[in-house]
Short mmCIF file of C-alpha atoms in Angstrom, two decimals:
data_model
loop_
_atom_site.label_atom_id
_atom_site.label_comp_id
_atom_site.label_asym_id
_atom_site.label_seq_id
_atom_site.Cartn_x
_atom_site.Cartn_y
_atom_site.Cartn_z
CA MET C 1 -40.94 27.14 -100.61
CA THR C 2 -43.34 24.44 -99.56
CA VAL C 3 -43.18 20.92 -100.93
CA SER C 4 -46.48 21.40 -102.77
CA GLN C 5 -45.15 24.58 -104.40
CA ALA C 6 -41.96 22.76 -105.41
CA ILE C 7 -43.93 19.88 -106.93
CA GLY C 8 -46.12 22.41 -108.73
CA LEU C 9 -43.07 23.96 -110.31
CA CYS C 10 -41.33 20.68 -111.02
CA PRO C 11 -43.70 17.69 -111.37
CA THR C 12 -40.79 15.26 -111.78
CA LEU C 13 -39.27 16.38 -108.49
CA ARG C 14 -37.86 13.55 -106.41
CA LEU C 15 -38.33 14.14 -102.70
CA LEU C 16 -35.75 12.78 -100.29
CA GLU C 17 -36.47 12.40 -96.59
CA PRO C 18 -33.83 14.03 -94.39
CA ASP C 19 -31.56 11.66 -92.51
CA PRO C 20 -30.31 13.70 -89.53
CA VAL C 21 -28.78 10.68 -87.82
CA HIS C 22 -26.64 9.96 -90.88
CA TYR C 23 -25.54 13.59 -91.06
CA ASP C 24 -24.69 13.56 -87.39
CA GLU C 25 -22.67 10.35 -87.65
CA GLN C 26 -20.73 11.63 -90.66
CA PHE C 27 -19.97 14.89 -88.88
CA ALA C 28 -18.81 12.98 -85.80
CA LYS C 29 -16.45 10.98 -88.05
CA LEU C 30 -15.19 14.21 -89.55
CA LEU C 31 -14.51 15.70 -86.10
CA SER C 32 -12.77 12.51 -85.10
CA ALA C 33 -10.59 12.69 -88.23
CA LEU C 34 -9.71 16.32 -87.50
CA THR C 35 -8.52 15.43 -84.01
CA GLU C 36 -5.81 13.41 -85.72
CA VAL C 37 -4.38 16.73 -86.97
CA SER C 38 -5.00 18.94 -83.94
CA PRO C 39 -6.15 18.19 -80.41
CA VAL C 40 -8.16 21.42 -80.39
CA VAL C 41 -11.31 20.94 -82.45
CA GLU C 42 -14.43 22.95 -81.80
CA GLN C 43 -17.78 21.86 -83.14
CA ALA C 44 -19.73 25.01 -84.00
CA GLU C 45 -22.78 23.58 -85.72
CA LEU C 46 -23.57 20.68 -87.99
CA GLY C 47 -21.12 20.97 -90.86
CA LEU C 48 -18.98 23.71 -89.31
CA ALA C 49 -15.91 22.99 -87.19
CA TYR C 50 -12.94 25.06 -86.10
CA VAL C 51 -9.46 23.58 -85.74
CA GLY C 52 -6.95 25.27 -83.46
CA THR C 53 -3.56 25.35 -85.16
CA ASP C 54 -1.51 27.21 -82.54
CA GLY C 55 1.65 25.25 -81.82
CA LEU C 56 1.28 22.91 -84.81
CA GLU C 57 3.98 24.70 -86.81
CA GLY C 58 6.63 22.51 -85.22
CA ILE C 59 4.90 19.40 -86.56
CA TYR C 60 3.56 20.44 -89.94
CA GLY C 61 5.31 23.71 -90.80
CA SER C 62 3.70 26.89 -92.15
CA ALA C 63 0.00 27.71 -92.15
CA GLU C 64 -0.24 26.56 -95.77
CA LYS C 65 1.25 23.19 -94.84
CA ILE C 66 -1.12 22.82 -91.90
CA VAL C 67 -4.03 23.57 -94.22
CA GLU C 68 -2.72 21.01 -96.72
CA THR C 69 -2.59 18.41 -93.95
CA ILE C 70 -6.17 19.16 -92.94
CA LYS C 71 -7.18 19.03 -96.59
CA GLY C 72 -5.57 15.62 -96.93
CA THR C 73 -7.44 14.44 -93.85
CA LEU C 74 -10.73 15.68 -95.26
CA GLU C 75 -10.06 14.02 -98.60
CA CYS C 76 -9.43 10.71 -96.80
CA TRP C 77 -12.67 11.21 -94.85
CA ASN C 78 -14.45 11.94 -98.10
CA VAL C 79 -13.22 8.70 -99.68
CA GLY C 80 -15.06 6.70 -97.04
CA MET C 81 -18.34 8.44 -97.81
CA SER C 82 -21.01 6.64 -99.81
CA GLU C 83 -21.56 9.86 -101.77
CA ALA C 84 -18.75 12.33 -102.32
CA SER C 85 -19.29 15.51 -100.37
CA SER C 86 -17.45 18.77 -100.60
CA PHE C 87 -15.69 20.89 -98.04
CA ARG C 88 -14.30 24.36 -97.86
CA LEU C 89 -11.32 25.39 -95.77
CA GLY C 90 -10.24 28.75 -94.45
CA TRP C 91 -7.25 29.72 -92.35
CA GLY C 92 -6.91 33.01 -90.50
CA VAL C 93 -6.28 34.56 -87.10
CA GLY C 94 -9.46 34.03 -85.12
CA LYS C 95 -12.58 32.08 -85.89
CA PHE C 96 -14.43 34.80 -87.80
CA ILE C 97 -11.70 35.38 -90.37
CA ALA C 98 -11.22 31.64 -90.81
CA TRP C 99 -14.96 31.23 -91.32
CA VAL C 100 -15.19 34.03 -93.86
CA ALA C 101 -12.19 32.61 -95.71
CA ALA C 102 -13.79 29.15 -95.77
CA SER C 103 -17.11 30.53 -96.99
CA ARG C 104 -15.30 32.28 -99.88
CA ALA C 105 -13.25 29.22 -100.84
CA LYS C 106 -14.15 27.05 -103.82
CA ARG C 107 -15.36 23.48 -103.27
CA SER C 108 -12.64 21.28 -101.77
CA GLU C 109 -10.24 24.22 -101.79
CA ALA C 110 -8.75 26.46 -99.10
CA ILE C 111 -8.10 30.17 -98.63
CA VAL C 112 -5.31 31.25 -96.29
CA VAL C 113 -5.44 34.81 -94.95
CA PRO C 114 -1.84 35.72 -94.05
CA ILE C 115 -1.16 37.37 -90.71
CA GLY C 116 -1.35 41.15 -91.08
CA GLU C 117 -3.64 41.04 -94.11
CA GLU C 118 -6.87 40.46 -92.23
CA GLN C 119 -8.32 43.95 -92.68
CA LYS C 120 -7.49 43.99 -96.39
CA PHE C 121 -9.17 40.59 -96.79
CA LEU C 122 -12.25 41.53 -94.79
CA ALA C 123 -12.74 44.92 -96.42
CA SER C 124 -14.00 43.49 -99.72
CA GLN C 125 -16.32 40.92 -98.18
CA PRO C 126 -20.10 41.45 -98.30
CA ILE C 127 -21.89 42.28 -95.05
CA ALA C 128 -23.86 39.03 -95.42
CA VAL C 129 -20.89 37.17 -93.91
CA LEU C 130 -21.60 38.86 -90.58
CA PRO C 131 -23.81 37.09 -88.06
CA LEU C 132 -26.65 39.59 -88.39
CA ASP C 133 -30.39 39.26 -88.51
CA HIS C 134 -32.56 40.16 -91.45
CA ASP C 135 -33.59 43.52 -90.01
CA ILE C 136 -30.05 44.80 -89.43
CA HIS C 137 -29.01 43.48 -92.82
CA ARG C 138 -31.84 45.43 -94.46
CA ARG C 139 -31.02 48.61 -92.56
CA LEU C 140 -27.33 48.41 -93.43
CA ARG C 141 -28.19 47.96 -97.09
CA GLN C 142 -30.58 50.91 -96.93
CA LEU C 143 -27.69 52.96 -95.55
CA GLY C 144 -25.63 51.90 -98.57
CA ILE C 145 -23.29 49.73 -96.56
CA ARG C 146 -22.56 46.62 -98.62
CA THR C 147 -19.08 45.54 -97.57
CA LEU C 148 -17.26 45.00 -94.30
CA GLY C 149 -14.81 47.70 -95.38
CA ALA C 150 -17.65 50.23 -95.69
CA LEU C 151 -18.93 49.26 -92.25
CA ALA C 152 -15.48 49.42 -90.65
CA ALA C 153 -14.92 52.85 -92.21
CA LEU C 154 -17.73 54.28 -90.08
CA PRO C 155 -17.02 55.36 -86.49
CA GLU C 156 -17.49 52.54 -84.02
CA GLU C 157 -19.60 54.74 -81.74
CA ALA C 158 -21.94 55.69 -84.58
CA ILE C 159 -22.66 52.04 -85.32
CA ALA C 160 -23.10 51.30 -81.62
CA ALA C 161 -25.53 54.24 -81.33
CA GLN C 162 -27.60 52.92 -84.25
CA PHE C 163 -27.55 49.19 -83.55
CA GLY C 164 -26.60 48.88 -79.88
CA SER C 165 -24.19 46.28 -78.53
CA VAL C 166 -24.93 43.98 -81.47
CA GLY C 167 -23.82 46.75 -83.81
CA ARG C 168 -20.62 47.29 -81.86
CA ARG C 169 -19.78 43.61 -82.14
CA LEU C 170 -20.50 43.65 -85.88
CA TRP C 171 -18.22 46.66 -86.30
CA LEU C 172 -15.43 44.95 -84.34
CA LEU C 173 -15.79 41.83 -86.49
CA ALA C 174 -15.82 43.85 -89.71
CA ALA C 175 -12.72 45.75 -88.63
CA GLY C 176 -10.93 42.54 -87.72
CA ARG C 177 -10.60 43.67 -84.12
CA ILE C 178 -12.08 40.50 -82.58
CA THR C 179 -9.94 37.42 -82.43
CA GLU C 180 -11.92 34.52 -81.02
CA ARG C 181 -9.79 31.55 -80.21
CA VAL C 182 -10.77 27.97 -80.95
CA VAL C 183 -11.88 26.24 -77.81
CA GLY C 184 -11.47 22.48 -77.77
CA ARG C 185 -14.19 20.82 -75.80
CA ILE C 186 -13.98 17.74 -73.67
CA SER C 187 -16.62 15.47 -75.08
CA PRO C 188 -18.07 13.30 -72.35
CA GLU C 189 -18.63 9.71 -73.22
CA PRO C 190 -22.35 9.48 -73.82
CA ILE C 191 -24.62 7.03 -72.06
CA VAL C 192 -26.58 5.11 -74.65
CA ALA C 193 -29.70 3.01 -74.30
CA ALA C 194 -31.26 1.45 -77.37
CA LEU C 195 -34.36 -0.53 -78.12
CA MET C 196 -34.94 -2.45 -81.32
CA PHE C 197 -38.49 -3.38 -82.24
CA PHE C 198 -39.40 -6.68 -83.82
CA THR C 199 -41.93 -4.84 -85.90
CA PRO C 200 -41.70 -1.13 -86.60
CA ILE C 201 -44.06 0.90 -84.46
CA GLY C 202 -45.81 4.07 -85.43
CA GLU C 203 -48.22 4.75 -82.59
CA ARG C 204 -47.11 7.69 -80.51
CA GLU C 205 -48.27 6.15 -77.23
CA LEU C 206 -46.07 3.13 -77.84
CA LEU C 207 -43.09 5.31 -78.67
CA ILE C 208 -43.61 7.26 -75.46
CA HIS C 209 -43.84 4.03 -73.48
CA SER C 210 -40.56 2.86 -75.04
CA LEU C 211 -38.99 6.23 -74.33
CA ASP C 212 -39.86 5.92 -70.65
CA GLN C 213 -38.16 2.53 -70.56
CA LEU C 214 -35.04 3.89 -72.21
CA ILE C 215 -34.84 6.78 -69.76
CA VAL C 216 -35.07 4.41 -66.81
CA ARG C 217 -32.29 2.24 -68.26
CA ALA C 218 -30.03 5.17 -69.05
CA LEU C 219 -30.51 6.74 -65.63
CA ARG C 220 -29.51 3.47 -63.99
CA HIS C 221 -26.18 3.50 -65.78
CA PRO C 222 -23.35 3.60 -63.20
CA ARG C 223 -21.60 6.42 -65.05
CA ARG C 224 -24.62 8.63 -64.43
CA ILE C 225 -24.30 8.42 -60.66
CA GLY C 226 -23.48 11.79 -59.15
CA TRP C 227 -24.26 13.57 -62.41
CA ARG C 228 -27.34 15.28 -63.67
CA VAL C 229 -28.26 15.05 -67.32
CA HIS C 230 -27.79 18.26 -69.25
CA ALA C 231 -28.10 17.33 -72.92
CA LEU C 232 -29.68 14.36 -74.60
CA ARG C 233 -30.63 13.06 -78.00
CA LEU C 234 -33.37 10.73 -79.07
CA ARG C 235 -32.79 9.02 -82.37
CA ALA C 236 -35.14 6.84 -84.35
CA ASP C 237 -34.34 4.61 -87.30
CA ILE C 238 -37.36 4.69 -89.52
CA GLU C 239 -38.59 1.82 -91.64
CA ASP C 240 -37.45 2.17 -95.26
CA GLY C 241 -34.22 3.90 -94.34
CA GLY C 242 -34.99 7.34 -92.95
CA SER C 243 -34.21 8.63 -89.51
CA TRP C 244 -35.48 11.10 -86.94
CA LEU C 245 -33.52 13.03 -84.37
CA ALA C 246 -34.41 15.23 -81.43
CA THR C 247 -31.68 17.06 -79.54
CA ILE C 248 -32.60 18.56 -76.20
CA LEU C 249 -30.60 20.85 -73.96
CA LEU C 250 -32.18 20.90 -70.51
CA LYS C 251 -32.34 24.35 -68.99
CA ASP C 252 -31.99 22.84 -65.55
CA PRO C 253 -29.90 19.67 -65.51
CA THR C 254 -31.76 16.90 -63.78
CA ALA C 255 -31.67 13.23 -62.82
CA ASP C 256 -35.45 13.04 -62.71
CA GLY C 257 -36.86 10.77 -65.41
CA ALA C 258 -40.11 12.69 -65.80
CA ARG C 259 -38.30 15.99 -66.32
CA ILE C 260 -35.98 14.39 -68.85
CA ALA C 261 -38.91 12.84 -70.68
CA ALA C 262 -41.08 15.96 -70.84
CA PRO C 263 -39.31 17.86 -73.67
CA LEU C 264 -38.84 14.65 -75.66
CA LYS C 265 -42.51 13.82 -75.37
CA THR C 266 -43.38 17.34 -76.49
CA ARG C 267 -41.12 16.86 -79.50
CA LEU C 268 -42.74 13.52 -80.27
CA GLU C 269 -46.15 15.19 -80.09
CA GLN C 270 -45.24 18.18 -82.21
CA SER C 271 -43.05 16.62 -84.88
CA PRO C 272 -43.19 12.83 -84.67
CA PRO C 273 -41.10 10.53 -86.89
CA THR C 274 -42.40 10.39 -90.43
CA GLY C 275 -42.70 6.61 -90.48
CA ALA C 276 -42.78 3.50 -88.35
CA VAL C 277 -39.79 3.26 -86.01
CA GLU C 278 -37.50 0.22 -86.12
CA ARG C 279 -35.04 1.30 -83.44
CA LEU C 280 -35.11 3.94 -80.76
CA VAL C 281 -31.85 5.19 -79.25
CA LEU C 282 -31.53 7.53 -76.29
CA GLU C 283 -28.20 9.21 -75.58
CA PHE C 284 -27.27 11.34 -72.62
CA THR C 285 -24.56 13.47 -74.17
CA ALA C 286 -23.70 16.10 -71.56
CA PHE C 287 -23.80 16.15 -67.80
CA ALA C 288 -23.66 18.60 -64.92
CA PRO C 289 -22.29 17.64 -61.53
CA GLY C 290 -24.90 16.70 -58.93
CA THR C 291 -25.26 19.42 -56.33
CA SER C 292 -24.33 18.73 -52.72
CA GLU C 293 -27.98 19.13 -51.78
CA LEU C 294 -28.89 16.43 -54.25
CA GLN C 295 -26.76 13.91 -52.41
CA LEU C 296 -29.10 14.22 -49.46
CA PHE C 297 -32.06 12.95 -51.42
CA ALA C 298 -33.02 9.32 -51.39
CA ARG C 299 -32.65 9.04 -55.13
CA ASP C 300 -28.90 9.48 -54.99
CA ALA C 301 -28.61 7.30 -51.89
CA GLN C 302 -30.31 4.61 -53.95
CA ALA C 303 -27.92 5.34 -56.76
CA ALA C 304 -24.96 4.82 -54.45
CA ALA C 305 -26.45 1.51 -53.30
CA ARG C 306 -26.93 0.51 -56.93
CA ALA C 307 -23.28 1.28 -57.61
CA GLY C 308 -22.32 -1.23 -54.89
CA GLN C 309 -24.63 -3.84 -56.40
CA GLN C 310 -23.19 -3.09 -59.79
CA ARG C 311 -19.64 -3.78 -58.63
CA ALA C 312 -20.73 -7.08 -57.09
CA LEU C 313 -22.49 -8.04 -60.31
CA GLN C 314 -19.45 -7.16 -62.37
CA THR C 315 -17.31 -9.46 -60.26
CA ALA C 316 -19.84 -12.30 -60.52
CA ALA C 317 -20.21 -11.86 -64.27
CA ARG C 318 -16.44 -11.91 -64.72
CA GLU C 319 -16.20 -15.16 -62.79
CA ILE C 320 -18.95 -16.77 -64.85
CA ARG C 321 -17.25 -15.72 -68.05
CA MET C 322 -13.95 -17.18 -66.88
CA ARG C 323 -15.58 -20.48 -65.98
CA ILE C 324 -17.75 -21.10 -69.01
CA LYS C 325 -15.75 -18.99 -71.50
CA ARG C 326 -18.75 -17.01 -72.67
CA SER C 327 -21.26 -14.60 -71.29
CA SER C 328 -24.61 -16.16 -70.70
CA LEU C 329 -26.22 -13.48 -68.61
CA TYR C 330 -29.24 -11.71 -69.96
CA HIS C 331 -31.74 -9.14 -68.89
CA ILE C 332 -35.40 -9.67 -69.60
CA ILE C 333 -36.79 -6.44 -70.94
CA GLU C 334 -40.18 -5.33 -72.09
CA VAL C 335 -40.18 -4.79 -75.81
CA GLN C 336 -43.80 -4.60 -76.88
CA PRO C 337 -45.75 -5.62 -73.78
CA TRP C 338 -48.93 -4.55 -75.52
CA SER C 339 -48.41 -6.97 -78.41
CA ARG C 340 -51.04 -9.62 -79.04
CA LEU C 341 -48.25 -11.95 -80.12
CA PRO C 342 -46.66 -13.45 -77.01
CA GLU C 343 -43.14 -13.71 -78.47
CA ARG C 344 -43.07 -9.98 -79.12
CA ARG C 345 -43.74 -8.88 -75.55
CA TYR C 346 -40.40 -9.56 -73.90
CA ALA C 347 -36.85 -10.19 -75.03
CA LEU C 348 -33.48 -11.19 -73.67
CA ILE C 349 -30.70 -8.71 -73.95
CA ASP C 350 -26.99 -9.34 -73.33
CA TYR C 351 -26.15 -8.32 -69.79
CA GLU C 352 -22.83 -6.58 -69.49
CA PRO C 353 -22.53 -5.14 -66.00
CA MET U 1 -4.00 13.35 -79.56
CA VAL U 2 -7.55 13.44 -78.35
CA ALA U 3 -9.52 10.23 -78.35
CA PRO U 4 -12.41 9.93 -80.81
CA THR U 5 -15.13 12.29 -79.68
CA ARG U 6 -17.87 9.74 -79.62
CA ALA U 7 -17.96 6.18 -78.46
CA PRO U 8 -19.31 3.77 -81.08
CA LEU U 9 -22.95 3.06 -80.62
CA ARG U 10 -23.62 -0.35 -79.15
CA THR U 11 -26.54 -2.00 -80.77
CA ASP U 12 -28.24 -4.10 -78.19
CA ARG U 13 -28.86 -7.58 -79.40
CA LEU U 14 -32.29 -8.84 -78.57
CA ARG U 15 -33.34 -12.46 -78.34
CA ALA U 16 -36.97 -13.31 -78.41
CA VAL U 17 -38.45 -14.85 -75.30
CA ASN U 18 -41.29 -17.32 -75.62
CA ALA U 19 -40.72 -17.94 -79.31
CA PRO U 20 -43.16 -20.47 -80.80
CA GLN U 21 -41.87 -24.04 -80.94
CA GLN U 22 -42.97 -26.13 -83.84
CA VAL U 23 -45.03 -29.22 -83.01
CA THR U 24 -47.03 -31.75 -84.94
CA VAL U 25 -50.72 -32.27 -84.34
CA ASP U 26 -52.33 -35.48 -85.48
CA LEU U 27 -56.11 -35.40 -85.62
CA GLN U 28 -57.72 -38.75 -86.19
CA GLU U 29 -61.20 -39.36 -87.57
CA SER U 30 -62.31 -40.56 -84.17
CA GLY U 31 -61.59 -37.06 -82.84
CA LEU U 32 -58.45 -38.13 -80.99
CA MET U 33 -55.83 -35.42 -81.11
CA THR U 34 -52.14 -36.11 -80.44
CA VAL U 35 -49.39 -33.55 -80.07
CA GLY U 36 -45.78 -34.41 -80.87
CA TRP U 37 -42.37 -32.87 -81.49
CA PRO U 38 -41.04 -32.66 -85.06
CA ASP U 39 -38.49 -35.43 -84.27
CA GLY U 40 -41.33 -37.88 -83.69
CA ARG U 41 -41.47 -37.87 -79.91
CA THR U 42 -44.97 -37.60 -78.48
CA VAL U 43 -45.90 -34.73 -76.21
CA GLY U 44 -49.25 -36.19 -75.27
CA ARG U 45 -52.81 -36.93 -76.24
CA VAL U 46 -55.30 -34.11 -75.94
CA GLU U 47 -58.01 -34.84 -73.45
CA ALA U 48 -59.94 -31.58 -73.62
CA ILE U 49 -59.92 -28.27 -75.42
CA LEU U 50 -60.30 -25.64 -72.72
CA GLU U 51 -60.37 -22.49 -74.78
CA SER U 52 -59.89 -21.28 -78.30
CA TRP U 53 -59.21 -17.85 -79.77
CA ARG U 54 -57.85 -16.32 -82.89
CA ILE U 55 -55.31 -13.58 -83.58
CA ASP U 56 -55.19 -11.68 -86.86
CA ASP U 57 -52.59 -8.99 -87.04
CA GLU U 58 -50.29 -7.00 -89.28
CA TRP U 59 -52.47 -7.34 -92.34
CA TRP U 60 -50.70 -4.23 -93.65
CA ARG U 61 -47.25 -5.88 -93.90
CA ARG U 62 -46.92 -9.65 -93.54
CA PRO U 63 -50.27 -10.93 -92.35
CA ILE U 64 -50.36 -13.03 -89.21
CA ALA U 65 -53.31 -15.32 -88.64
CA ARG U 66 -53.26 -17.79 -85.79
CA ALA U 67 -55.88 -20.06 -84.28
CA TYR U 68 -54.97 -20.70 -80.64
CA LEU U 69 -56.12 -23.65 -78.57
CA GLU U 70 -55.55 -24.14 -74.88
CA VAL U 71 -55.66 -27.86 -74.36
CA MET U 72 -55.36 -30.27 -71.47
CA LEU U 73 -53.29 -33.33 -72.14
CA GLU U 74 -53.73 -36.71 -70.59
CA GLY U 75 -52.34 -36.48 -67.12
CA GLY U 76 -53.57 -32.92 -66.62
CA LYS U 77 -50.80 -30.94 -68.29
CA ARG U 78 -52.00 -27.76 -69.93
CA LEU U 79 -50.59 -26.61 -73.23
CA VAL U 80 -51.26 -23.74 -75.59
CA LEU U 81 -51.06 -24.54 -79.26
CA PHE U 82 -51.72 -22.49 -82.33
CA GLN U 83 -52.03 -23.22 -85.97
CA ASP U 84 -50.55 -20.74 -88.39
CA LEU U 85 -53.52 -20.32 -90.69
CA ILE U 86 -51.32 -19.16 -93.55
CA THR U 87 -48.85 -22.05 -93.59
CA GLY U 88 -50.93 -24.63 -91.75
CA GLU U 89 -48.10 -25.39 -89.32
CA TRP U 90 -48.68 -26.02 -85.62
CA PHE U 91 -46.72 -24.45 -82.77
CA SER U 92 -46.64 -24.61 -79.00
CA GLN U 93 -46.30 -21.41 -77.04
CA MET U 94 -46.82 -20.09 -73.55
CA PRO U 95 -49.86 -17.80 -73.56
#
């Protein structure tokens, strides 16, 4: 439904701008809270996380007690929220069963599928819980297959013949034959570069100029040396409280600023922020090791030289701080070099080598 | 236990460079113009106005209207002044 259709149906409708940065931050806090219960936490998508509970019995006890502990953690997380949100919990062997159980649970409740009862639990579930596209869903319904039990009752080969490898996987899921384990991921510490504007800017050219500056700053970060950027996010705080977020996964990891900028610029062209931007934040969130060939290029030789300079600067800055008891080193950075107001063009930023 | 998955975001603190400094401008009937600091100290007497221009900006939020003067003080020192046309206050600023 489009916004105009919605307003047509409900003239008193109150429209709220999405705030993806807020959602992302809350979800990050949730993941962080879950790591207090288990070291194995897998982020599937925004709002969906898997917690590995293998080996936790010695700490918390039975599956029900583990679920209660997670529930308690989520309730504590919920208390800190400005608006109460709900959660659903499911426990089962493998990610699919746990997900189905969670999707069937009531708000702020949990469903535990005991070991050995997976097939019985799955049999009554609708086929909509399977990860299938609209076309397969329609065809299954036309064939009169409405539950996972009905699907699992058919021969595996017959389903594979009709729907190919996707169909075989769906059958295996429906029959409870696939047990996907939770894979905890090592989250690299992101490299962050931020720019705050004295006055919110809306012009796309100015945003792109600022983006280029942020990329240069982030690439110079010593932690980036020897690594190519694989995933990045560009976040914008919008005047009047909204936010904008672009997440990019680079097909070919790179340390080249232009190649990093290209998909972000496309995103800014195609779906720009809905208002004037007060702050722009660039994060490099995932990295790939630099190839051995890459080390031969001048860019990485320069990076190695910069690392040496960086160490020398760190030592000097530490000495200054010890002598005068405070940091008084600043960078001069371009903020709005195009501004007609001289005080807006450049700014000092704390320098922390 | 695993460390928090994300490092807290550091908000870079920015300090303005070349912020306007308030001055006083005394214009006498004879046309003599004197620039001073708010504490009463004199910066100098204006010998010539070299250039003047005006900036109007941000009318859509908090309007900014400034009348700039590049002046030469006695002794040859150059200074850029502007008058905030909304408040009437005078400031010195590098161009």
